[in-house]
Tab-separated table of C-alpha atoms in Angstrom:
chain	number	residue	atom	x	y	z
Z	1	MET	CA	74.204	74.191	113.125
Z	2	ARG	CA	72.809	73.716	109.307
Z	3	LEU	CA	73.834	75.884	106.687
Z	4	PRO	CA	70.885	78.002	105.055
Z	5	ILE	CA	70.480	76.923	101.128
Z	6	PHE	CA	71.435	80.582	99.906
Z	7	TRP	CA	74.948	79.555	101.504
Z	8	LEU	CA	74.944	75.743	100.540
Z	9	VAL	CA	74.055	77.495	96.471
Z	10	PHE	CA	76.935	79.404	96.702
Z	11	ILE	CA	79.832	77.808	98.560
Z	12	LEU	CA	79.705	75.459	95.034
Z	13	LEU	CA	79.785	78.605	92.802
Z	14	ILE	CA	83.340	79.993	94.670
Z	15	SER	CA	84.325	76.534	95.156
Z	16	SER	CA	84.773	76.128	90.979
Z	17	ALA	CA	85.555	79.304	90.716
Z	18	THR	CA	88.799	79.493	92.999
Z	19	ALA	CA	89.948	75.906	92.600
Z	20	ASN	CA	93.684	74.859	91.898
Z	21	ALA	CA	94.753	78.367	92.710
Z	22	GLN	CA	95.706	80.291	95.716
Z	23	VAL	CA	93.191	82.795	96.594
Z	24	TRP	CA	92.527	84.043	100.340
Z	25	GLN	CA	90.883	82.249	102.428
Z	26	PRO	CA	89.152	83.442	105.595
Z	27	ALA	CA	89.963	81.430	108.925
Z	28	PRO	CA	88.373	77.698	109.499
Z	29	GLY	CA	84.971	77.273	110.001
Z	30	GLN	CA	84.260	80.943	107.999
Z	31	ILE	CA	82.467	80.806	105.092
Z	32	GLN	CA	83.435	82.520	101.346
Z	33	VAL	CA	80.373	82.569	99.299
Z	34	ALA	CA	80.158	84.489	95.508
Z	35	ILE	CA	77.878	87.549	95.342
Z	36	TRP	CA	77.183	87.014	91.754
Z	37	PRO	CA	74.848	83.587	91.077
Z	38	GLU	CA	76.621	83.748	87.469
Z	39	ALA	CA	78.848	85.450	85.470
Z	40	VAL	CA	80.466	88.617	87.069
Z	41	PRO	CA	79.493	91.321	84.695
Z	42	ASP	CA	81.860	93.734	82.881
Z	43	ALA	CA	84.654	91.010	83.944
Z	44	LEU	CA	88.123	91.676	82.848
Z	45	LEU	CA	90.178	89.572	80.906
Z	46	THR	CA	93.106	88.472	82.437
Z	47	SER	CA	95.263	85.809	82.433
Z	48	LYS	CA	96.335	86.456	86.359
Z	49	ALA	CA	95.043	83.704	89.197
Z	50	GLU	CA	94.650	85.371	92.732
Z	51	SER	CA	97.837	85.558	94.659
Z	52	VAL	CA	98.062	86.369	98.142
Z	53	ALA	CA	101.445	87.916	99.409
Z	54	HIS	CA	102.801	88.545	103.094
Z	55	VAL	CA	103.978	92.237	102.939
Z	56	GLU	CA	106.229	93.977	106.301
Z	57	GLY	CA	105.310	97.174	108.354
Z	58	HIS	CA	101.939	96.956	110.454
Z	59	GLY	CA	103.374	93.398	112.246
Z	60	GLY	CA	102.685	92.015	108.846
Z	61	TRP	CA	99.697	92.264	106.806
Z	62	ALA	CA	98.377	89.558	103.966
Z	63	GLN	CA	97.686	91.429	100.844
Z	64	VAL	CA	95.770	90.348	98.258
Z	65	ARG	CA	96.431	90.807	94.377
Z	66	ASP	CA	94.475	90.530	90.891
Z	67	VAL	CA	90.588	89.434	92.299
Z	68	SER	CA	87.937	88.910	89.767
Z	69	GLN	CA	85.977	86.860	91.255
Z	70	PRO	CA	84.533	89.075	94.409
Z	71	THR	CA	83.129	87.022	97.179
Z	72	MET	CA	81.977	87.974	101.279
Z	73	THR	CA	82.398	85.976	104.169
Z	74	VAL	CA	79.904	86.476	106.799
Z	75	TYR	CA	80.591	86.475	110.666
Z	76	ALA	CA	78.148	85.879	113.137
Z	77	PRO	CA	78.274	88.336	116.017
Z	78	LYS	CA	79.435	86.383	119.245
Z	79	GLY	CA	77.108	86.580	122.623
Z	80	GLU	CA	73.227	89.050	121.762
Z	81	ASN	CA	72.866	89.825	118.612
Z	82	ALA	CA	72.603	93.575	118.283
Z	83	GLY	CA	70.496	92.610	114.886
Z	84	ALA	CA	72.885	94.839	113.114
Z	85	ALA	CA	74.802	94.028	110.037
Z	86	VAL	CA	78.162	95.932	108.910
Z	87	VAL	CA	79.745	96.084	105.144
Z	88	VAL	CA	83.323	95.433	105.151
Z	89	PHE	CA	85.642	97.619	103.055
Z	90	PRO	CA	89.107	96.886	103.267
Z	91	GLY	CA	91.419	99.298	101.533
Z	92	GLY	CA	94.921	98.429	98.632
Z	93	GLY	CA	93.825	101.869	96.517
Z	94	PHE	CA	91.854	99.399	94.297
Z	95	LYS	CA	95.510	97.314	93.428
Z	96	VAL	CA	95.270	95.150	96.097
Z	97	LEU	CA	93.482	94.353	99.224
Z	98	ALA	CA	94.201	93.670	102.856
Z	99	MET	CA	91.702	91.386	103.817
Z	100	ASP	CA	93.578	90.987	107.563
Z	101	LEU	CA	94.158	94.302	108.591
Z	102	GLU	CA	91.630	96.340	107.273
Z	103	GLY	CA	89.256	92.503	107.189
Z	104	SER	CA	89.239	89.924	109.069
Z	105	GLU	CA	90.622	91.735	112.134
Z	106	ILE	CA	87.496	94.482	111.649
Z	107	CYS	CA	85.268	91.652	112.108
Z	108	ASP	CA	86.489	90.400	115.045
Z	109	TRP	CA	86.150	93.585	116.509
Z	110	LEU	CA	82.135	94.475	115.326
Z	111	THR	CA	81.294	90.315	116.186
Z	112	SER	CA	82.075	90.976	120.008
Z	113	ARG	CA	79.510	93.504	119.833
Z	114	GLY	CA	76.950	91.521	118.547
Z	115	ILE	CA	76.746	92.322	114.992
Z	116	THR	CA	76.776	90.644	111.801
Z	117	CYS	CA	79.522	91.068	110.214
Z	118	VAL	CA	80.268	91.540	106.304
Z	119	LEU	CA	84.164	91.078	104.478
Z	120	LEU	CA	83.832	92.068	100.771
Z	121	LYS	CA	86.249	90.424	98.653
Z	122	TYR	CA	85.323	92.528	95.837
Z	123	ARG	CA	87.403	92.984	92.520
Z	124	VAL	CA	91.280	94.469	92.145
Z	125	PRO	CA	93.275	95.663	90.341
Z	126	ASN	CA	91.972	99.166	88.591
Z	127	GLY	CA	88.697	99.104	90.115
Z	128	ASN	CA	87.441	102.021	91.178
Z	129	HIS	CA	89.472	105.627	91.405
Z	130	TYR	CA	93.109	104.596	91.554
Z	131	TRP	CA	96.251	105.747	90.949
Z	132	ASP	CA	98.700	105.003	87.997
Z	133	GLU	CA	102.081	104.317	88.353
Z	134	LYS	CA	102.854	104.041	84.235
Z	135	CYS	CA	101.503	107.989	83.834
Z	136	GLN	CA	101.922	109.538	87.004
Z	137	CYS	CA	98.114	110.172	86.657
Z	138	HIS	CA	94.607	109.561	88.468
Z	139	VAL	CA	92.279	107.241	86.674
Z	140	THR	CA	88.508	106.774	86.995
Z	141	PRO	CA	87.852	103.716	84.958
Z	142	LYS	CA	84.205	103.490	83.475
Z	143	ILE	CA	82.970	100.757	85.002
Z	144	PRO	CA	83.467	100.949	88.918
Z	145	ARG	CA	83.877	97.566	88.961
Z	146	ALA	CA	84.497	98.179	93.098
Z	147	LEU	CA	81.584	99.864	93.239
Z	148	GLN	CA	79.164	96.634	91.448
Z	149	ASP	CA	80.419	94.159	94.023
Z	150	ALA	CA	79.908	96.541	96.918
Z	151	GLN	CA	75.969	97.365	96.025
Z	152	ARG	CA	75.457	93.667	95.169
Z	153	THR	CA	77.208	92.849	98.552
Z	154	ILE	CA	74.788	95.352	100.727
Z	155	ARG	CA	71.879	94.038	98.598
Z	156	LEU	CA	72.647	90.934	99.148
Z	157	VAL	CA	72.468	91.068	102.507
Z	158	ARG	CA	69.619	92.913	102.556
Z	159	SER	CA	67.865	90.551	100.827
Z	160	LYS	CA	68.733	88.215	103.406
Z	161	ALA	CA	67.811	89.625	106.904
Z	162	LYS	CA	65.537	87.381	108.093
Z	163	GLU	CA	67.690	84.359	107.490
Z	164	LEU	CA	70.089	86.262	109.457
Z	165	ASN	CA	68.412	87.807	112.251
Z	166	LEU	CA	68.975	91.310	111.390
Z	167	ASP	CA	66.833	94.587	111.362
Z	168	PRO	CA	67.044	95.486	107.493
Z	169	GLY	CA	67.333	98.790	108.757
Z	170	LYS	CA	70.424	97.983	110.226
Z	171	ILE	CA	72.735	97.982	107.543
Z	172	GLY	CA	76.248	99.927	107.789
Z	173	VAL	CA	79.240	99.522	105.832
Z	174	ILE	CA	82.871	100.812	107.522
Z	175	GLY	CA	86.054	101.303	104.727
Z	176	PHE	CA	89.156	102.579	104.948
Z	177	SER	CA	91.131	103.859	103.052
Z	178	ALA	CA	89.870	102.742	99.235
Z	179	GLY	CA	87.703	101.059	100.860
Z	180	GLY	CA	86.456	104.335	102.803
Z	181	TYR	CA	86.241	105.955	98.858
Z	182	LEU	CA	83.764	102.532	98.200
Z	183	VAL	CA	82.345	104.333	101.635
Z	184	ALA	CA	80.956	107.834	99.892
Z	185	GLN	CA	80.044	105.846	97.001
Z	186	THR	CA	78.121	103.567	98.584
Z	187	SER	CA	76.354	106.241	100.915
Z	188	ASN	CA	75.738	108.848	97.427
Z	189	ILE	CA	75.309	106.671	94.734
Z	190	PHE	CA	71.581	104.160	94.581
Z	191	THR	CA	71.665	103.986	91.236
Z	192	LEU	CA	72.107	100.538	89.704
Z	193	THR	CA	75.759	100.647	88.194
Z	194	TYR	CA	74.847	97.204	86.836
Z	195	LYS	CA	72.467	95.638	85.099
Z	196	PRO	CA	70.475	93.696	87.187
Z	197	VAL	CA	70.987	89.679	87.814
Z	198	ASP	CA	67.840	88.737	89.496
Z	199	ALA	CA	65.313	89.967	91.894
Z	200	ILE	CA	67.641	90.689	94.932
Z	201	ASP	CA	68.624	93.917	92.672
Z	202	LYS	CA	65.775	96.131	93.232
Z	203	LEU	CA	66.171	95.991	96.698
Z	204	SER	CA	68.666	99.083	98.213
Z	205	SER	CA	71.624	99.529	98.243
Z	206	ARG	CA	71.468	102.906	100.112
Z	207	PRO	CA	73.706	101.962	104.259
Z	208	ASP	CA	71.721	103.570	107.057
Z	209	PHE	CA	74.998	104.198	108.681
Z	210	ALA	CA	78.984	104.675	107.707
Z	211	ILE	CA	81.680	104.578	109.268
Z	212	ALA	CA	85.112	105.607	106.790
Z	213	LEU	CA	88.904	106.033	108.727
Z	214	TYR	CA	91.525	107.496	106.046
Z	215	PRO	CA	89.307	107.558	103.071
Z	216	GLY	CA	91.365	108.150	100.138
Z	217	HIS	CA	90.290	109.582	96.539
Z	218	LEU	CA	88.394	112.329	97.876
Z	219	CYS	CA	90.232	115.324	97.621
Z	220	ARG	CA	91.592	115.409	94.336
Z	221	ALA	CA	93.939	118.079	92.441
Z	222	GLY	CA	93.523	121.510	94.102
Z	223	GLY	CA	92.220	120.077	97.490
Z	224	THR	CA	88.629	119.822	95.135
Z	225	PHE	CA	85.688	117.274	96.567
Z	226	ASP	CA	85.324	114.576	93.772
Z	227	ARG	CA	82.414	115.883	91.513
Z	228	SER	CA	81.481	112.376	90.964
Z	229	ILE	CA	80.543	111.881	94.731
Z	230	ARG	CA	77.158	114.391	95.316
Z	231	VAL	CA	75.868	114.139	99.113
Z	232	THR	CA	72.091	115.098	100.005
Z	233	LYS	CA	69.469	114.675	102.764
Z	234	GLN	CA	69.598	110.829	101.577
Z	235	THR	CA	73.341	110.625	102.143
Z	236	PRO	CA	73.128	108.145	105.988
Z	237	PRO	CA	74.524	109.122	109.095
Z	238	THR	CA	78.444	109.556	109.524
Z	239	PHE	CA	81.940	108.922	111.522
Z	240	LEU	CA	84.766	109.613	109.657
Z	241	LEU	CA	87.431	109.857	111.524
Z	242	GLN	CA	91.953	110.522	110.226
Z	243	ALA	CA	95.054	111.483	111.269
Z	244	TRP	CA	96.382	114.612	110.021
Z	245	ASP	CA	99.657	113.323	110.017
Z	246	ASP	CA	98.604	110.148	107.218
Z	247	PRO	CA	101.260	109.987	104.066
Z	248	VAL	CA	99.379	108.457	101.934
Z	249	ASP	CA	95.579	110.117	101.976
Z	250	PRO	CA	96.075	114.227	102.748
Z	251	VAL	CA	93.902	114.724	105.554
Z	252	CYS	CA	91.646	117.235	103.233
Z	253	ASN	CA	90.366	113.424	102.151
Z	254	SER	CA	87.879	113.569	105.335
Z	255	THR	CA	87.564	117.985	106.006
Z	256	LEU	CA	86.031	117.687	102.456
Z	257	TYR	CA	83.844	115.509	102.742
Z	258	ALA	CA	82.645	116.134	106.130
Z	259	ARG	CA	82.176	120.015	104.562
Z	260	ALA	CA	79.653	118.240	102.074
Z	261	LEU	CA	77.649	116.288	104.657
Z	262	ASP	CA	77.549	119.414	107.019
Z	263	GLN	CA	76.190	121.513	103.807
Z	264	ALA	CA	73.699	118.770	102.551
Z	265	GLY	CA	72.826	118.349	106.301
Z	266	VAL	CA	73.981	115.313	107.240
Z	267	PRO	CA	73.797	114.216	110.285
Z	268	ALA	CA	77.864	113.175	110.994
Z	269	GLU	CA	80.591	113.000	113.679
Z	270	VAL	CA	84.586	114.092	112.497
Z	271	HIS	CA	87.723	112.814	114.719
Z	272	LEU	CA	90.765	113.985	113.250
Z	273	PHE	CA	93.582	113.044	115.281
Z	274	ALA	CA	97.428	114.731	115.300
Z	275	ARG	CA	99.123	111.326	114.852
Z	276	GLY	CA	98.665	107.474	113.669
Z	277	GLY	CA	99.545	108.097	110.459
Z	278	HIS	CA	97.817	105.765	107.136
Z	279	ALA	CA	96.918	102.212	107.631
Z	280	PHE	CA	96.763	101.764	111.259
Z	281	GLY	CA	93.514	99.277	112.044
Z	282	LEU	CA	93.252	98.025	115.064
Z	283	ARG	CA	97.394	97.294	115.419
Z	284	ASP	CA	97.871	101.493	116.479
Z	285	LYS	CA	98.875	100.483	120.258
Z	286	GLU	CA	100.840	103.686	120.691
Z	287	HIS	CA	98.603	106.980	119.507
Z	288	PRO	CA	95.673	108.405	121.208
Z	289	VAL	CA	93.696	107.275	117.388
Z	290	SER	CA	93.817	103.889	118.692
Z	291	SER	CA	91.043	105.056	121.219
Z	292	TRP	CA	88.358	104.657	117.744
Z	293	PRO	CA	86.637	101.248	118.439
Z	294	THR	CA	85.488	102.794	121.194
Z	295	LEU	CA	84.775	106.183	119.634
Z	296	VAL	CA	82.731	104.482	117.241
Z	297	GLU	CA	81.158	102.164	119.408
Z	298	ASN	CA	79.997	105.301	121.137
Z	299	TRP	CA	78.320	106.802	117.770
Z	300	LEU	CA	76.865	103.085	117.105
Z	301	GLU	CA	74.796	103.687	120.869
Z	302	GLU	CA	74.035	107.777	120.297
Z	303	THR	CA	72.132	106.755	116.429
Z	304	GLY	CA	69.943	103.667	117.695
Z	305	VAL	CA	72.491	101.007	115.598
Z	306	LEU	CA	73.611	99.449	119.433
Z	307	PRO	CA	71.495	99.263	122.261
Z	308	THR	CA	72.897	101.543	125.187
Z	309	PRO	CA	74.360	99.753	128.487
Z	310	ILE	CA	72.453	99.997	131.021
Z	311	PRO	CA	74.759	101.596	133.909
């Protein structure tokens, strides 16, 4: 299959940016491309190079650190193309990225349902709201670099809808933990968070549907909802799921967001499970929370993103 010109141009960019560095790479056959055509906006000066470490827990997962060159990897749908795309935001507290546990494994599931999957490797550390160990406090950078990367990626996918055989009105997002916070941000912040770099930035970054699993950073001190997230009728239909025993991001992250969605009249589906903990991805096989992919698929069918199976 011939590669579209779009990919050929960006392959050169990402190849030069990652030369001689231990960077995360997708499985053979997948193409990782830069999301910015030239210089990355508001880049942080750092001497640290991107690296990948294997971390124990949840069966082991790839922890990607010090990402300064954001990229996206497009996974083509398997079987019949549903004409929909989902941009995936892995978690990691805006310090690291769980690129397999909450990234490539999610794409394997989505593509099996005929959905084009776009895995975003956004900038970390300190890309957005995060916990700082030095001050033992939450910090919100003046420049939300992870959100910049997320907005740009959604616009890029929308600009290539014809090339990728997509319905430009069926481009959604899914995120986990910190990535779930990115879901809330992209679902409610539509103004450019960076200076436009080309015609692509004239397109909308609003996702058409949103899925957030065990989101973080929405529930602030005193159990209050993050004031920077202003839910309106423009917020896309949303699916929320979390375990009540989550030891990292309390369940109030989902309940407060669900209340805000309800008050704004936004269609939402919410699932709260008694057990499941945090960062289970697709790997939990012991608790009912493991049924979440089927719940998402049913929701996508009801919202018209996926075709309803013929009995």
